[in-house]
Coordinates of N, CA and C in Angstrom, one line a residue:
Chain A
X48 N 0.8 -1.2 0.0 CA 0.0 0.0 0.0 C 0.9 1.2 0.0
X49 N 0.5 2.5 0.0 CA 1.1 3.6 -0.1 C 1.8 4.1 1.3
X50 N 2.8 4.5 1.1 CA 3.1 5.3 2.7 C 3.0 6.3 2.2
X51 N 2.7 7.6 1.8 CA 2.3 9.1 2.1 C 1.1 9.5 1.4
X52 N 0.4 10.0 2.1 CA -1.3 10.6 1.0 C -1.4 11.5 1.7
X53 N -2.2 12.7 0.8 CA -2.4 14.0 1.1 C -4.0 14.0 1.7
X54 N -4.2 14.9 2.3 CA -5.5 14.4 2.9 C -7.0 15.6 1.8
X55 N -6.1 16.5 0.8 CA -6.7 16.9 -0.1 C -6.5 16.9 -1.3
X56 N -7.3 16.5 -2.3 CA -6.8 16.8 -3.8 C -6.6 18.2 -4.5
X57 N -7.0 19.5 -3.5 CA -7.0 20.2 -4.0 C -7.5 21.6 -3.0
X58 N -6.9 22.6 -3.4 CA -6.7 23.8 -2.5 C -6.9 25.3 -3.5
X59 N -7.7 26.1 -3.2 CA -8.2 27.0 -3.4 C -7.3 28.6 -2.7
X60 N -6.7 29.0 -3.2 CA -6.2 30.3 -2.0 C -6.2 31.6 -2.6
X61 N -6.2 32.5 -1.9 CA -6.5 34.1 -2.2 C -5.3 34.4 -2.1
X62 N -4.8 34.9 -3.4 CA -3.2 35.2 -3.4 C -2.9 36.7 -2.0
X63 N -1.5 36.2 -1.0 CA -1.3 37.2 -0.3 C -1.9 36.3 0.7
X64 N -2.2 35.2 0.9 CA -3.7 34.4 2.0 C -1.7 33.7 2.2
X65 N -2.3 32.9 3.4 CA -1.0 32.1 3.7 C -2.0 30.2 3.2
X66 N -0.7 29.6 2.6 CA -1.5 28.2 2.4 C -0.8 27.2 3.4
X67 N -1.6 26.2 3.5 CA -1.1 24.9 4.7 C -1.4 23.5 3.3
X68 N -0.8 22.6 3.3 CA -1.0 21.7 2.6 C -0.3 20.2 3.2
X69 N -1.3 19.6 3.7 CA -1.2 18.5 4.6 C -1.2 17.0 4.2
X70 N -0.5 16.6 4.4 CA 0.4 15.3 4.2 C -0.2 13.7 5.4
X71 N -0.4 13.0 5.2 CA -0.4 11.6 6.3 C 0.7 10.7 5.5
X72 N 1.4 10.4 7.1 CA 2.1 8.7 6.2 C 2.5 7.8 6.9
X73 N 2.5 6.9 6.7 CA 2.3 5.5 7.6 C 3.9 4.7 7.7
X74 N 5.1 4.8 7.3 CA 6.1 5.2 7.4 C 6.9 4.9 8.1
X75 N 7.2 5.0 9.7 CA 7.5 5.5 10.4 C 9.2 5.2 10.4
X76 N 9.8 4.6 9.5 CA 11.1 4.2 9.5 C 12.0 5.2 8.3
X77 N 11.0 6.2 7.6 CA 11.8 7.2 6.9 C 12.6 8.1 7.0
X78 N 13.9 8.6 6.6 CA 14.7 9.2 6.9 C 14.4 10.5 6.6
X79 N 14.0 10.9 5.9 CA 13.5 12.1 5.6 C 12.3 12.5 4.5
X80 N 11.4 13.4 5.5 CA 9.9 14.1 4.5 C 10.2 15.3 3.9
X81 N 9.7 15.1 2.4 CA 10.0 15.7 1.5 C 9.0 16.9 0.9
X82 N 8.9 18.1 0.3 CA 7.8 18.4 -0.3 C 8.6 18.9 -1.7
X83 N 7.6 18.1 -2.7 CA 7.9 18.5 -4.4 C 6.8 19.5 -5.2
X84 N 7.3 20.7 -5.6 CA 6.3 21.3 -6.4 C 6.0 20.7 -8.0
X85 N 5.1 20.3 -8.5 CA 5.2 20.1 -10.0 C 4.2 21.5 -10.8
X86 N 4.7 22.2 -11.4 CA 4.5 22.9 -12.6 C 3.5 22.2 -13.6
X87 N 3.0 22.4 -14.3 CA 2.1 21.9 -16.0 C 3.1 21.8 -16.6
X88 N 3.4 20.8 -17.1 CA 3.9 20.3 -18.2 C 5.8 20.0 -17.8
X89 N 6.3 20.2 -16.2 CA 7.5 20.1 -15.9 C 8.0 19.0 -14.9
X90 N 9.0 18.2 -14.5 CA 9.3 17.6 -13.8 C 8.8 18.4 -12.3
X91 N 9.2 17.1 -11.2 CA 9.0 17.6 -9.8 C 10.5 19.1 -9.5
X92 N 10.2 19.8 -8.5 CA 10.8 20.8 -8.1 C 11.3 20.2 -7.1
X93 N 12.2 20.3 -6.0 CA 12.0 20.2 -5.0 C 12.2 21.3 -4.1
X94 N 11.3 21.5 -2.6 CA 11.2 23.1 -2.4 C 11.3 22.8 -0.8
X95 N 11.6 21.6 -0.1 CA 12.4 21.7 1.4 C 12.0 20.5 2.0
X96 N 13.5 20.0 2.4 CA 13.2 18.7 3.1 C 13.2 18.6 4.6
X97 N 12.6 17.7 5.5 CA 13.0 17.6 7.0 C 13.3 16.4 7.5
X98 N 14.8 16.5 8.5 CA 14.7 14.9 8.6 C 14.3 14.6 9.6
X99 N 14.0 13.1 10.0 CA 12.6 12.7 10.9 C 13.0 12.9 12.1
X100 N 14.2 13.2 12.4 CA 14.6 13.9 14.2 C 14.0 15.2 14.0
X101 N 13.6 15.6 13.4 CA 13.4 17.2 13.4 C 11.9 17.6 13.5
X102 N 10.9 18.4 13.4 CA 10.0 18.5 14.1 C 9.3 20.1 13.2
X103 N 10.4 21.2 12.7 CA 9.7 22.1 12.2 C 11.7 22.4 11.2
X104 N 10.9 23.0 10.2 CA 12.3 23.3 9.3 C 11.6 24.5 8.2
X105 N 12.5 25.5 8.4 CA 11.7 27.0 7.5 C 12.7 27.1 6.0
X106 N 11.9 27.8 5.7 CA 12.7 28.2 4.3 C 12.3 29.3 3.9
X107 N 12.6 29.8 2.5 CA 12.0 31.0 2.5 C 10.5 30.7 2.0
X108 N 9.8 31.6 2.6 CA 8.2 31.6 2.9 C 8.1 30.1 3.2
X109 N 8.5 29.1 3.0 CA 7.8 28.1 3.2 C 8.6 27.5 4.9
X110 N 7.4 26.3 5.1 CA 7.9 26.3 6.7 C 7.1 24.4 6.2
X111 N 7.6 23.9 6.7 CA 7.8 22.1 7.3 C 7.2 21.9 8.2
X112 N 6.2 21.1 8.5 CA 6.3 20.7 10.1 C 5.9 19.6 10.2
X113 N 6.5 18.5 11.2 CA 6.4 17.1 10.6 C 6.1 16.8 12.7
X114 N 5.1 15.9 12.7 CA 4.3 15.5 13.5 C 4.5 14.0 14.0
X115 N 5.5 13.4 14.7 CA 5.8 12.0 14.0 C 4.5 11.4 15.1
X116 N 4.0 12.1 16.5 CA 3.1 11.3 16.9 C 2.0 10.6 16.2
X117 N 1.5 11.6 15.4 CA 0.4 11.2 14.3 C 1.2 10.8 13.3
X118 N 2.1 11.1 12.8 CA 2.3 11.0 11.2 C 2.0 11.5 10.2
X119 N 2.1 13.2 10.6 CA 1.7 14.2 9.9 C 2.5 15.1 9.5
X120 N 2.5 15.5 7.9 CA 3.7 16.2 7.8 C 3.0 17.5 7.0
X121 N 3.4 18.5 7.2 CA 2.3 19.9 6.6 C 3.5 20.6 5.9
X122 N 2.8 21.4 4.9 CA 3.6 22.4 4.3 C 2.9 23.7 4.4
X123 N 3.4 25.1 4.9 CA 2.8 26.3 4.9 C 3.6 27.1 4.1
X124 N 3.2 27.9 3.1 CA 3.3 29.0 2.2 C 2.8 30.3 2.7
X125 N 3.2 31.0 2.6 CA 3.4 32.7 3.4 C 3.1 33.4 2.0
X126 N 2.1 34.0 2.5 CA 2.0 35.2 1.3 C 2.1 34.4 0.1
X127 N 0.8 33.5 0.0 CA 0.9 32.5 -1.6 C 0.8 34.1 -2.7
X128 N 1.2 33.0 -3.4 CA 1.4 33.8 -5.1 C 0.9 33.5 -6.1
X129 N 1.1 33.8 -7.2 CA 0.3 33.1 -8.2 C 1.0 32.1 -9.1
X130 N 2.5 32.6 -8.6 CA 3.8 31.5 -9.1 C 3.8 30.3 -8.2
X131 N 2.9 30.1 -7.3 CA 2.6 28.6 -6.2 C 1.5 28.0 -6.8
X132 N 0.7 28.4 -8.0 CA -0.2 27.4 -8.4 C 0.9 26.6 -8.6
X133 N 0.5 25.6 -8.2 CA 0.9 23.9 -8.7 C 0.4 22.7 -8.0
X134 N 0.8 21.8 -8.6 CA 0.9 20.3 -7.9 C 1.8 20.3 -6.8
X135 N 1.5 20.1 -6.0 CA 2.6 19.7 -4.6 C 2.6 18.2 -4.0
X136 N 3.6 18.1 -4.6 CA 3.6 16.5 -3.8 C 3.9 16.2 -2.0
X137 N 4.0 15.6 -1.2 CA 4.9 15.1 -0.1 C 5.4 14.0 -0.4
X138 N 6.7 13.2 -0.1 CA 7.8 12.2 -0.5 C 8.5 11.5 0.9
X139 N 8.7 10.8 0.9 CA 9.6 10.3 2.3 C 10.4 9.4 1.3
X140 N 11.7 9.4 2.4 CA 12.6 8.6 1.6 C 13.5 7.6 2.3
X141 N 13.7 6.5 2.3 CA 14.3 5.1 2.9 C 15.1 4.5 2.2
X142 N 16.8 5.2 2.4 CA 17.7 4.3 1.8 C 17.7 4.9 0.5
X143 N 17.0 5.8 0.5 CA 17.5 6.6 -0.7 C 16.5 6.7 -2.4
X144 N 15.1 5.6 -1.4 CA 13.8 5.5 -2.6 C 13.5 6.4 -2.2
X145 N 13.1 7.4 -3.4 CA 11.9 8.4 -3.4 C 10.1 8.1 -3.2
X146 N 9.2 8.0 -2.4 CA 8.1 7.6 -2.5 C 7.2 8.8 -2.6
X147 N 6.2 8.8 -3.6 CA 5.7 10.7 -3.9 C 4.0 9.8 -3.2
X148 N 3.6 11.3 -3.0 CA 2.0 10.4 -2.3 C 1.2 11.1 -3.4
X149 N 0.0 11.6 -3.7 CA -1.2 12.0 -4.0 C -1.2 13.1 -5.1
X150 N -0.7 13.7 -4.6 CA -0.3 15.3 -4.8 C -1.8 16.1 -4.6
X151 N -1.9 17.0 -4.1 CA -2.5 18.5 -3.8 C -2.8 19.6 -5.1
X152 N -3.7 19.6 -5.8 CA -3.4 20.8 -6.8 C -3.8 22.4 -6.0
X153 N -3.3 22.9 -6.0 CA -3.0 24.4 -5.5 C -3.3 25.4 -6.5
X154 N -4.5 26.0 -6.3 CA -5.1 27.5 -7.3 C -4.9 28.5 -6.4
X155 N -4.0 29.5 -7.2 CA -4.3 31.3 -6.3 C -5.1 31.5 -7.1
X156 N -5.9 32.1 -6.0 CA -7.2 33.0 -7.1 C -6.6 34.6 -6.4
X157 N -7.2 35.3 -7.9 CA -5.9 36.7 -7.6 C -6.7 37.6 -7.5
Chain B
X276 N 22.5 27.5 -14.2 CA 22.2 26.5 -13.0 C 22.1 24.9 -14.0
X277 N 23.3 24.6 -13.4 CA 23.2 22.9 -13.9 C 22.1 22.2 -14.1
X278 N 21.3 21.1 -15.0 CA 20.2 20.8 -14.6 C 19.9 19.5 -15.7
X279 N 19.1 18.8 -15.1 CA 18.7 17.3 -16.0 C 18.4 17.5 -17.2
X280 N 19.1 17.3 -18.5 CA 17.8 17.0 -19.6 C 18.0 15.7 -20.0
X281 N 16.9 15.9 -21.2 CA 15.9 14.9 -21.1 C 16.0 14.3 -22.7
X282 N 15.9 13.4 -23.3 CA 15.5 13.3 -25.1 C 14.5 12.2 -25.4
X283 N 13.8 12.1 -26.0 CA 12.8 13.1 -26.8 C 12.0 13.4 -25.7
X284 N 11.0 14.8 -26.2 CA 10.8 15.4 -25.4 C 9.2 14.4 -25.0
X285 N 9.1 14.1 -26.9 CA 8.1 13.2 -26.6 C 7.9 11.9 -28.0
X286 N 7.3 10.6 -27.7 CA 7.6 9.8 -28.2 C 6.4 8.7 -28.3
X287 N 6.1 8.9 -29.9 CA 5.0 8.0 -30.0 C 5.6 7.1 -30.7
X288 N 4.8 5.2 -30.1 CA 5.6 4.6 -30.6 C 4.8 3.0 -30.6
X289 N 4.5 2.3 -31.6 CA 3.5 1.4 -31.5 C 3.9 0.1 -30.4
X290 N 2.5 -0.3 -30.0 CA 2.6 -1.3 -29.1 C 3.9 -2.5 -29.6
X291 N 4.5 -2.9 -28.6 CA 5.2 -4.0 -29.1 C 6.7 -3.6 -29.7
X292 N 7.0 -2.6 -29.9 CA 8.2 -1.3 -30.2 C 9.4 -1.7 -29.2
X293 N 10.0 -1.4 -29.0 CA 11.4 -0.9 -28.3 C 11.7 0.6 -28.3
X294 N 11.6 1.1 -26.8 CA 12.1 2.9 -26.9 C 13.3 3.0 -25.7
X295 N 13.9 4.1 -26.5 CA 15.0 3.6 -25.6 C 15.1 5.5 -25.0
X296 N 14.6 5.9 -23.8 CA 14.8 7.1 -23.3 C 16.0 7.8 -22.7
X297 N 16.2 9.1 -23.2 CA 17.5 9.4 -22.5 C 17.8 10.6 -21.8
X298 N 18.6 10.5 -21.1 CA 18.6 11.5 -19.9 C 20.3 12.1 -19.7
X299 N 20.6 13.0 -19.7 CA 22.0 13.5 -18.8 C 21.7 13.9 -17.4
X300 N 22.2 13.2 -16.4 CA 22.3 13.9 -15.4 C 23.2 15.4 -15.1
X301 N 23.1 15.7 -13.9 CA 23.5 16.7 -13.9 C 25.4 16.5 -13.2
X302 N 25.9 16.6 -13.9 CA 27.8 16.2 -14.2 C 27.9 15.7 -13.1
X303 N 28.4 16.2 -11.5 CA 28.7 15.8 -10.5 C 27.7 15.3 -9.5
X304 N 26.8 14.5 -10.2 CA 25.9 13.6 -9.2 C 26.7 12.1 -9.5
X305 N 26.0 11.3 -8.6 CA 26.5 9.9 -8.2 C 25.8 9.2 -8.6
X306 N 24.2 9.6 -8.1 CA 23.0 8.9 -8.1 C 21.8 8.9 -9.2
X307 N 21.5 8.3 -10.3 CA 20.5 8.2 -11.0 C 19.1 7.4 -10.5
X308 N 18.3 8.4 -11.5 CA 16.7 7.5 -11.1 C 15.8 8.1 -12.4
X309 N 14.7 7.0 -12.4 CA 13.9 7.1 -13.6 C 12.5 6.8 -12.2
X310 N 11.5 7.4 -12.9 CA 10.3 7.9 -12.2 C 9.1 7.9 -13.2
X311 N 7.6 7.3 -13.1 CA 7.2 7.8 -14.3 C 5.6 8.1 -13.7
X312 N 5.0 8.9 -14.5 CA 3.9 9.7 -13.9 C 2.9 9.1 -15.2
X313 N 2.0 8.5 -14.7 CA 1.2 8.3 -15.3 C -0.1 9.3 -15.2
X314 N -1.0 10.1 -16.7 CA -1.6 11.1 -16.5 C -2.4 11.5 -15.0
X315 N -2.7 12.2 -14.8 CA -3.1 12.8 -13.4 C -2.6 12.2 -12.4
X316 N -1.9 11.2 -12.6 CA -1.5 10.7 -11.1 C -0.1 10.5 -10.6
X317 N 0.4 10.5 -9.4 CA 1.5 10.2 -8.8 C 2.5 9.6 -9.2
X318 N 4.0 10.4 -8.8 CA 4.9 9.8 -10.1 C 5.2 8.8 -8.6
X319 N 6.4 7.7 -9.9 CA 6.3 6.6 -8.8 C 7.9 6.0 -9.5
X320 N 8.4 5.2 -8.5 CA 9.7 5.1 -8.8 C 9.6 4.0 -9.2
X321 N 10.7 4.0 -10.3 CA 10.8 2.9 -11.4 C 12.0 2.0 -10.9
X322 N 13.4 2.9 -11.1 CA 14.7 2.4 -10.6 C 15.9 3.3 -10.3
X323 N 16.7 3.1 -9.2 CA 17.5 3.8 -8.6 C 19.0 3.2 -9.0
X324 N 20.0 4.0 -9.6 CA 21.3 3.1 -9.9 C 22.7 4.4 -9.6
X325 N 23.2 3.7 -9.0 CA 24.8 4.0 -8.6 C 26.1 3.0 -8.9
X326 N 26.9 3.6 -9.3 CA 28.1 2.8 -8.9 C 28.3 2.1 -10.5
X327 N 27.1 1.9 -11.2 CA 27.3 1.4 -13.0 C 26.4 0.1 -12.3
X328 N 25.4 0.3 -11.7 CA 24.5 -0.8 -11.4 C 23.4 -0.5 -10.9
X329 N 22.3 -1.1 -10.8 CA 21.3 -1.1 -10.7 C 21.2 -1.5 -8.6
X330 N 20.6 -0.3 -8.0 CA 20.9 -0.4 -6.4 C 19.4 -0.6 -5.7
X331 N 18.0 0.0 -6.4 CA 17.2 -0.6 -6.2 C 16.2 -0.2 -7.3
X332 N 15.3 -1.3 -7.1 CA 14.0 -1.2 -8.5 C 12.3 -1.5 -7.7
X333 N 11.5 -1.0 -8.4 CA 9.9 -1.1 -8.0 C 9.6 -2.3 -8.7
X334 N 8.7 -3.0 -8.2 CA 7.8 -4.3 -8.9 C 7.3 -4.0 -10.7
X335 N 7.3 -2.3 -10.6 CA 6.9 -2.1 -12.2 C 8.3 -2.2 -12.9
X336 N 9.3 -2.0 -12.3 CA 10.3 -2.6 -13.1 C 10.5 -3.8 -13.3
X337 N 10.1 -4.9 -14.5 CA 10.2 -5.6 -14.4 C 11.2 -6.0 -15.9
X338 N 10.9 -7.3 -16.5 CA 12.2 -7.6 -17.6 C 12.2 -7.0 -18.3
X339 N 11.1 -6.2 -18.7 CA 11.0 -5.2 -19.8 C 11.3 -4.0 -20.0
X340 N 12.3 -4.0 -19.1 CA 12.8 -2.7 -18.7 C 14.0 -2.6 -18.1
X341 N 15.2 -2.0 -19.1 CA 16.7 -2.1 -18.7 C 17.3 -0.6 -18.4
X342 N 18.1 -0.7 -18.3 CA 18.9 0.9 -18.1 C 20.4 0.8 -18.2
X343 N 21.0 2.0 -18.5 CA 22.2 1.7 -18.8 C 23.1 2.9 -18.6
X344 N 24.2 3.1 -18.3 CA 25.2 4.1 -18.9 C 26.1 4.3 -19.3
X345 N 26.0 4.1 -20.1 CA 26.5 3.5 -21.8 C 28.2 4.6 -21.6
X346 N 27.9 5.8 -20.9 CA 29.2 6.6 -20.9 C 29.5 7.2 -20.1
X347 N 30.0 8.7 -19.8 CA 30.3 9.1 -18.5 C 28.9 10.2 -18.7
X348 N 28.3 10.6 -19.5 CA 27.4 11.4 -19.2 C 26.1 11.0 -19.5
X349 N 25.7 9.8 -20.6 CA 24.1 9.9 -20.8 C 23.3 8.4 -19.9
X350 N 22.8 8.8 -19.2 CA 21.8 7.5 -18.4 C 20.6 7.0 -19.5
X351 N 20.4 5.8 -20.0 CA 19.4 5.5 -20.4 C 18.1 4.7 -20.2
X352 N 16.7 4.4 -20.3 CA 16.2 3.5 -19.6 C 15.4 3.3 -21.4
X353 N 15.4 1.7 -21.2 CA 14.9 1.1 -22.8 C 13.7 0.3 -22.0
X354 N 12.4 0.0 -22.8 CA 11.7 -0.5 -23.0 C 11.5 -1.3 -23.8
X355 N 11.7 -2.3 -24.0 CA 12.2 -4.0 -24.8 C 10.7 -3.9 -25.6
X356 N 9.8 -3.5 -25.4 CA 8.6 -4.4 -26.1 C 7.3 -3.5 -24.9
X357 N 7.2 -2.3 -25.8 CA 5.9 -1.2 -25.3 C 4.4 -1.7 -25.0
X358 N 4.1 -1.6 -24.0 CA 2.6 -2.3 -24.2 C 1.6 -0.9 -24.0
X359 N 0.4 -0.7 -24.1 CA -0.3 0.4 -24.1 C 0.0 1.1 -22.8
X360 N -0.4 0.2 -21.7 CA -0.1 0.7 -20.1 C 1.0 1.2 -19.8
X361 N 2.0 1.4 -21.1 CA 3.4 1.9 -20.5 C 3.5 3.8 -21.5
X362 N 2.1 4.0 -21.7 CA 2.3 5.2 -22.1 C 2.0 6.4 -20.7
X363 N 3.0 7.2 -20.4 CA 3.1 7.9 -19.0 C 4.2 9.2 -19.3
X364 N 4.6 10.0 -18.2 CA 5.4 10.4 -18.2 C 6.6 9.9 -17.9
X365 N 7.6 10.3 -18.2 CA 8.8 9.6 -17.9 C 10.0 10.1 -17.5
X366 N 10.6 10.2 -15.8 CA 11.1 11.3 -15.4 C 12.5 11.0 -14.9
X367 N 13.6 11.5 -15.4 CA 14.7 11.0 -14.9 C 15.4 11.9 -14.1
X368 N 16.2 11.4 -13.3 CA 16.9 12.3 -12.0 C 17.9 12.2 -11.3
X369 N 18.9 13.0 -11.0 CA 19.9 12.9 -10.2 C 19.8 13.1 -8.9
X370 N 21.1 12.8 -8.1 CA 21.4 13.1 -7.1 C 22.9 13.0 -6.8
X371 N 22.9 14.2 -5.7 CA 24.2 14.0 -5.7 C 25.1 13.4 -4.4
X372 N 24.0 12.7 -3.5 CA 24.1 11.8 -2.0 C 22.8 11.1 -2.5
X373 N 22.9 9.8 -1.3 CA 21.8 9.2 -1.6 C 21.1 9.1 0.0
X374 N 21.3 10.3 0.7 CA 20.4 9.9 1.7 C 19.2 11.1 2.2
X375 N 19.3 12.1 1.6 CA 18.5 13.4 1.6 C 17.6 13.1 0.6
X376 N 16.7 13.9 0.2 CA 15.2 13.3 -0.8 C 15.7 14.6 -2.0
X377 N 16.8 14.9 -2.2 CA 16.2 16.2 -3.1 C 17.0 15.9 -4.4
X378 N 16.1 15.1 -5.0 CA 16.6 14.8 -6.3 C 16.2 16.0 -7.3
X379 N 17.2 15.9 -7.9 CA 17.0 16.9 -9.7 C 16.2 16.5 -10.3
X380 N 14.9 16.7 -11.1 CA 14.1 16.0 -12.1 C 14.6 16.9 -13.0
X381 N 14.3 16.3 -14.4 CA 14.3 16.7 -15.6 C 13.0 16.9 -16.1
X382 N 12.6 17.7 -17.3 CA 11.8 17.8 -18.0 C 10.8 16.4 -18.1
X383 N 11.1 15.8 -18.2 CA 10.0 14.7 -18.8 C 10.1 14.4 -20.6
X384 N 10.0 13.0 -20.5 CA 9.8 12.9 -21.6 C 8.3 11.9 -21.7
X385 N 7.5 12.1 -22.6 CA 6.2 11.9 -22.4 C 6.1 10.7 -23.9
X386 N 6.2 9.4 -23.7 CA 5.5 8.1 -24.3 C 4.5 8.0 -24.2
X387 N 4.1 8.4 -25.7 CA 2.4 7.3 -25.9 C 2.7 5.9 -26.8
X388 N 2.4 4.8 -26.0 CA 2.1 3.6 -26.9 C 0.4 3.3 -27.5
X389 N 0.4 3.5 -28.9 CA -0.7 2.9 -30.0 C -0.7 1.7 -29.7

């Protein structure tokens, strides 16, 4: 079965709105959670990883936070844009497999 | 900024065919991988290879499906004999450690089998 799924297929936001985009995975032996942007028509991006001792990891605008009680791993966007429409995947990885879950499609509405 | 490509960008090709996809990684990675996204859904890992060998593979990789690196720059993955179910996207990737998740993707190269 799958270890990572998104718990939405899809996300609506008011550009300048902040976004959250939430992740479940069943996992628990992964070295590190991943989040991938995909573009129309482009390979995955990748836009910040955390590893599973860690608990919150920032970047610019974007922020991680990984929940290992539940097995929840979130992504928040700061001041979405209209250059964040995309596909967002979450990924965990074991030994160096990439596993992608669901993916999330993400619309700014402007 | 260094980065994956990809050839052809896209590739029609009748059932029962042989396609052989190609990819450069990006110069000073270690690590290759092929990934393939079938329309609306989740890309999913095919095969992971270091070292001039193959280090791990998915259950969809199966005999029908080889890879190579034929040189010091182009990684390839061939398809022996296309069946319809193997029309997807098709995503190859570097790395340059193999224990962080942040692989390079490339453009995609997009197979349709007739």
């Amino acid at each position: 079965g799958e270890s990572v799924g998104l718990h939405l297929p899809t996300l609506s936001v008011q550009e300048g709105d902040n976004s959250i985009i939430n992740c479940a995975y069943s996992n628990s032996a992964s070295d590190y959670f991943i989040w991938y942007k995909q573009e129309s028509g482009k390979g995955p991006q990748f836009i910040i990883d955390i590893r599973s001792n860690m608990d919150k990891r920032q970047g610019q605008r974007v922020t991680v936070l990984l929940n290992k009680t539940v097995k929840h791993l979130s992504l928040q966007i700061a001041a979405t844009q209209p250059g964040d429409s995309a596909v967002y995947f979450c990924a965990e990885t074991q030994g160096g497999k990439l596993s992608f879950g669901a993916g999330t499609t993400v619309t700014v509405r402007a | 900024e260094p980065e994956v490509t990809q050839t052809p960008s896209h590739q029609v090709t009748q059932m029962g065919q042989e396609v052989i996809l190609r990819c450069v990684p990006i110069s000073n990675h270690l690590y290759f991988y092929w990934y393939r996204q079938i329309l609306g859904q989740k890309v999913e890992f095919l095969v992971s290879f270091y070292n001039n060998e193959i280090s791990e593979k998915s259950e969809i990789f199966d005999d029908q499906f080889s890879v190579e690196r034929p040189d010091g720059s182009n990684f390839t993955l061939k398809i022996r004999s296309t069946k319809l179910e193997d029309s997807a996207m098709y995503f190859c990737a570097s790395s340059a450690g193999s224990q962080s998740g942040e692989l390079f993707f490339g453009e995609g190269s997009r197979l349709t089998v007739l």
